[in-house]
Amino acid sequence: DGGITQSPKYLFRKEGQNVTLSCEQNLNHDAMYWYRQDPGQGLRLIYYSQIVNDFQKGDIAEGYSVSREKKESFPLTVTSAQKNPTAFYLCASSIFWTEQFFGPGTRLTVL
Amino acid sequence: KNEVEQSPQNLTAQEGEFITINCSYSVGISALHWLQQHPGGGIVSLFMLSSGKKKHGRLIATINIQEKHSSLHITASHPRDSAVYICAARIRGGADGLTFGKGTHLIIQP
């Protein structure tokens, strides 16, 4: 079955620790995205990548970093510089400029 | 002001009713997406529109480019349609990702 997987579903970290969220897709999509969702707000774009070894900042990239070493994988690191990291994180992928397919999300709680 | 606005924010209706959710945007777009989010958080893409109208089962999506407005309609609504419906736009000349509305929380009562 083709799809997008994110792991883990729930993640708890202490304040000041970096944490990496996994996103893997087997849809052979070139483009991948990371979004953040907060209660009462729409999803916001963190980073996106259109091709391996290249990525671009979205609207709220500060405090986050990404890599795209393989077409299938687009991990997101939430660094200690992110002021308010507790949120629901969604990864998506697409063939360029077509509908986006979303993963199940990771709910990150920083204690 | 958000570039993508949805209304209503919350909607409760009885089973069988015809549902309309509205989306307006203030900038040029290349495509408009309608998404469905269930309580667990997973998101499913329903439609992607750049003009006209699309239909899938009991769901209909329309877009009016001149008026910068899109609607999502649900006919013969059912409790299983209860979810958050999200409008999202690909902004022309913007980042490759989507700009999202805040969502409409729909509850269909039996």
Tab-separated table of C-alpha atoms in Angstrom:
chain	number	residue	atom	x	y	z
A	1	ASP	CA	0.000	0.000	0.000
A	2	GLY	CA	1.309	3.446	-0.940
A	3	GLY	CA	1.171	6.212	1.587
A	4	ILE	CA	2.889	8.498	4.054
A	5	THR	CA	3.980	7.393	7.487
A	6	GLN	CA	4.901	9.595	10.405
A	7	SER	CA	6.360	8.366	13.617
A	8	PRO	CA	5.817	8.433	16.456
A	9	LYS	CA	2.144	9.392	16.831
A	10	TYR	CA	2.773	10.987	20.243
A	11	LEU	CA	6.084	12.437	21.401
A	12	PHE	CA	7.055	13.963	24.703
A	13	ARG	CA	10.252	15.906	25.262
A	14	LYS	CA	11.758	18.062	27.928
A	15	GLU	CA	12.218	21.745	27.279
A	16	GLY	CA	15.600	22.504	25.708
A	17	GLN	CA	15.958	19.175	23.920
A	18	ASN	CA	16.076	18.816	20.170
A	19	VAL	CA	13.672	16.260	18.710
A	20	THR	CA	13.371	14.773	15.220
A	21	LEU	CA	10.040	13.829	13.641
A	22	SER	CA	10.066	11.187	10.948
A	23	CYS	CA	8.206	11.369	7.619
A	24	GLU	CA	8.474	8.651	4.965
A	25	GLN	CA	6.529	8.232	1.711
A	26	ASN	CA	6.451	5.459	-0.875
A	27	LEU	CA	4.324	7.335	-3.408
A	28	ASN	CA	7.348	8.349	-5.512
A	29	HIS	CA	6.410	12.008	-4.982
A	30	ASP	CA	9.048	14.650	-5.595
A	31	ALA	CA	7.599	17.317	-3.291
A	32	MET	CA	7.301	17.009	0.486
A	33	TYR	CA	6.032	19.447	3.090
A	34	TRP	CA	5.906	20.011	6.837
A	35	TYR	CA	2.977	21.843	8.444
A	36	ARG	CA	2.208	22.796	12.018
A	37	GLN	CA	-1.321	22.918	13.465
A	38	ASP	CA	-2.245	24.787	16.653
A	39	PRO	CA	-5.732	24.845	18.258
A	40	GLY	CA	-7.975	27.433	16.633
A	41	GLN	CA	-5.492	28.158	13.858
A	42	GLY	CA	-5.088	26.942	10.331
A	43	LEU	CA	-2.155	24.770	9.352
A	44	ARG	CA	1.010	26.720	8.643
A	45	LEU	CA	3.883	25.780	6.350
A	46	ILE	CA	7.231	25.151	8.066
A	47	TYR	CA	9.463	23.819	5.269
A	48	TYR	CA	9.048	22.233	1.881
A	49	SER	CA	11.247	20.356	-0.544
A	50	GLN	CA	10.707	19.943	-4.267
A	51	ILE	CA	13.716	17.737	-4.948
A	52	VAL	CA	16.364	15.722	-3.141
A	53	ASN	CA	19.073	17.805	-1.450
A	54	ASP	CA	17.033	20.998	-1.752
A	55	PHE	CA	14.469	22.586	0.577
A	56	GLN	CA	12.906	25.970	1.178
A	57	LYS	CA	11.658	27.817	4.252
A	58	GLY	CA	7.948	28.276	4.687
A	59	ASP	CA	6.100	30.836	6.776
A	60	ILE	CA	7.296	29.693	10.217
A	61	ALA	CA	10.731	28.072	9.713
A	62	GLU	CA	12.455	29.664	12.716
A	63	GLY	CA	13.518	27.042	15.272
A	64	TYR	CA	13.153	24.143	12.825
A	65	SER	CA	15.532	22.336	10.472
A	66	VAL	CA	15.040	19.686	7.775
A	67	SER	CA	17.032	17.462	5.451
A	68	ARG	CA	16.169	15.705	2.199
A	69	GLU	CA	18.879	13.139	1.553
A	70	LYS	CA	16.484	10.619	0.002
A	71	LYS	CA	13.361	11.111	-2.104
A	72	GLU	CA	11.315	9.025	0.346
A	73	SER	CA	12.298	10.799	3.548
A	74	PHE	CA	11.915	14.345	4.890
A	75	PRO	CA	12.673	14.452	8.644
A	76	LEU	CA	11.941	17.575	10.689
A	77	THR	CA	14.038	18.585	13.692
A	78	VAL	CA	12.441	20.807	16.294
A	79	THR	CA	15.337	22.613	17.951
A	80	SER	CA	15.589	24.228	21.354
A	81	ALA	CA	15.368	27.590	19.565
A	82	GLN	CA	11.687	26.989	18.772
A	83	LYS	CA	9.882	29.043	21.417
A	84	ASN	CA	6.598	27.164	21.486
A	85	PRO	CA	7.124	23.679	20.038
A	86	THR	CA	4.055	21.945	21.473
A	87	ALA	CA	1.779	21.362	18.464
A	88	PHE	CA	0.433	18.833	15.977
A	89	TYR	CA	2.851	18.296	13.067
A	90	LEU	CA	1.699	17.052	9.670
A	91	CYS	CA	3.832	15.895	6.791
A	92	ALA	CA	2.511	15.842	3.211
A	93	SER	CA	3.736	14.954	-0.247
A	94	SER	CA	2.629	15.587	-3.798
A	95	ILE	CA	3.505	15.416	-7.428
A	96	PHE	CA	4.220	19.036	-8.299
A	97	TRP	CA	1.222	21.369	-8.033
A	98	THR	CA	-1.315	18.577	-7.586
A	99	GLU	CA	-3.287	17.392	-4.567
A	100	GLN	CA	-1.296	16.792	-1.426
A	101	PHE	CA	-1.390	13.531	0.508
A	102	PHE	CA	-1.067	13.876	4.267
A	103	GLY	CA	0.458	11.631	6.894
A	104	PRO	CA	-1.354	10.786	10.158
A	105	GLY	CA	0.564	13.444	12.115
A	106	THR	CA	2.752	13.567	15.221
A	107	ARG	CA	1.530	15.279	18.371
A	108	LEU	CA	4.540	16.803	20.126
A	109	THR	CA	4.312	17.893	23.746
A	110	VAL	CA	7.207	19.689	25.380
A	111	LEU	CA	7.173	19.429	29.159
B	1	LYS	CA	-5.901	39.247	8.119
B	2	ASN	CA	-5.618	35.679	6.894
B	3	GLU	CA	-5.453	35.327	3.124
B	4	VAL	CA	-7.932	32.426	3.269
B	5	GLU	CA	-11.135	32.828	5.276
B	6	GLN	CA	-13.786	30.199	5.964
B	7	SER	CA	-17.321	30.418	7.248
B	8	PRO	CA	-19.009	29.322	9.334
B	9	GLN	CA	-16.483	28.368	11.984
B	10	ASN	CA	-18.916	25.856	13.517
B	11	LEU	CA	-21.991	24.237	11.988
B	12	THR	CA	-24.457	21.796	13.555
B	13	ALA	CA	-27.184	20.296	11.374
B	14	GLN	CA	-29.645	17.431	11.322
B	15	GLU	CA	-29.099	14.301	9.287
B	16	GLY	CA	-30.326	14.748	5.730
B	17	GLU	CA	-29.798	18.491	5.552
B	18	PHE	CA	-27.961	20.191	2.686
B	19	ILE	CA	-24.706	21.674	3.964
B	20	THR	CA	-22.740	24.604	2.560
B	21	ILE	CA	-19.309	25.704	3.728
B	22	ASN	CA	-17.799	28.853	2.274
B	23	CYS	CA	-14.234	29.898	1.540
B	24	SER	CA	-13.008	33.278	0.342
B	25	TYR	CA	-9.491	34.360	-0.487
B	26	SER	CA	-7.894	37.726	-1.011
B	27	VAL	CA	-4.971	36.973	-3.349
B	28	GLY	CA	-4.406	35.326	-6.698
B	29	ILE	CA	-4.328	31.572	-6.514
B	30	SER	CA	-3.409	28.748	-8.852
B	31	ALA	CA	-5.533	26.106	-7.096
B	32	LEU	CA	-8.001	25.708	-4.235
B	33	HIS	CA	-8.119	22.561	-2.112
B	34	TRP	CA	-10.827	21.181	0.148
B	35	LEU	CA	-9.641	18.839	2.887
B	36	GLN	CA	-11.358	16.798	5.589
B	37	GLN	CA	-9.845	16.279	9.043
B	38	HIS	CA	-11.245	13.657	11.424
B	39	PRO	CA	-10.917	13.769	15.242
B	40	GLY	CA	-7.744	11.671	15.222
B	41	GLY	CA	-6.056	14.397	13.204
B	42	GLY	CA	-5.578	12.647	9.873
B	43	ILE	CA	-6.319	14.772	6.802
B	44	VAL	CA	-7.824	13.558	3.540
B	45	SER	CA	-7.833	15.562	0.330
B	46	LEU	CA	-11.382	15.904	-1.066
B	47	PHE	CA	-10.980	18.191	-4.066
B	48	MET	CA	-8.487	20.333	-5.902
B	49	LEU	CA	-10.063	23.044	-8.078
B	50	SER	CA	-8.785	25.719	-10.383
B	51	SER	CA	-12.116	26.490	-12.055
B	52	GLY	CA	-15.743	25.390	-12.271
B	53	LYS	CA	-17.203	22.553	-10.279
B	54	LYS	CA	-16.318	19.032	-9.156
B	55	LYS	CA	-18.513	16.294	-7.705
B	56	HIS	CA	-17.645	13.143	-5.807
B	57	GLY	CA	-20.513	11.164	-4.355
B	58	ARG	CA	-22.507	13.492	-2.097
B	59	LEU	CA	-19.809	16.169	-2.106
B	60	ILE	CA	-19.749	19.075	-4.540
B	61	ALA	CA	-17.106	21.804	-4.724
B	62	THR	CA	-17.396	24.981	-6.743
B	63	ILE	CA	-15.110	27.928	-7.340
B	64	ASN	CA	-15.722	31.416	-8.747
B	65	ILE	CA	-12.353	32.859	-9.730
B	66	GLN	CA	-13.675	36.381	-10.376
B	67	GLU	CA	-15.314	36.593	-6.950
B	68	LYS	CA	-12.422	34.775	-5.207
B	69	HIS	CA	-14.861	32.392	-3.569
B	70	SER	CA	-15.341	28.650	-3.255
B	71	SER	CA	-18.045	26.520	-1.661
B	72	LEU	CA	-18.194	22.941	-0.462
B	73	HIS	CA	-21.653	21.359	-0.449
B	74	ILE	CA	-22.743	18.112	1.168
B	75	THR	CA	-26.065	16.652	0.041
B	76	ALA	CA	-28.124	14.287	2.231
B	77	SER	CA	-25.748	14.804	5.154
B	78	HIS	CA	-25.008	11.892	7.477
B	79	PRO	CA	-23.437	11.693	10.967
B	80	ARG	CA	-20.323	10.144	9.408
B	81	ASP	CA	-19.780	13.478	7.600
B	82	SER	CA	-18.985	15.051	10.974
B	83	ALA	CA	-15.439	16.376	10.725
B	84	VAL	CA	-13.444	19.576	10.260
B	85	TYR	CA	-13.480	20.790	6.659
B	86	ILE	CA	-10.531	22.897	5.602
B	87	CYS	CA	-10.096	25.164	2.617
B	88	ALA	CA	-6.519	25.722	1.409
B	89	ALA	CA	-5.065	27.730	-1.455
B	90	ARG	CA	-1.910	27.535	-3.463
B	91	ILE	CA	-0.985	31.214	-3.674
B	92	ARG	CA	0.154	32.309	-7.124
B	93	GLY	CA	3.809	33.307	-6.949
B	94	GLY	CA	4.075	32.129	-3.359
B	95	ALA	CA	5.763	29.200	-1.669
B	96	ASP	CA	5.008	25.773	-3.054
B	97	GLY	CA	2.992	24.810	0.025
B	98	LEU	CA	-0.618	25.622	0.843
B	99	THR	CA	-2.167	28.503	2.800
B	100	PHE	CA	-4.987	27.224	4.981
B	101	GLY	CA	-8.230	28.534	6.368
B	102	LYS	CA	-8.971	27.840	10.027
B	103	GLY	CA	-11.494	25.130	9.222
B	104	THR	CA	-15.212	24.567	9.715
B	105	HIS	CA	-16.198	22.149	12.471
B	106	LEU	CA	-19.270	20.275	11.186
B	107	ILE	CA	-21.489	18.115	13.392
B	108	ILE	CA	-24.359	16.163	11.848
B	109	GLN	CA	-26.856	14.951	14.427
B	110	PRO	CA	-28.939	11.818	13.838
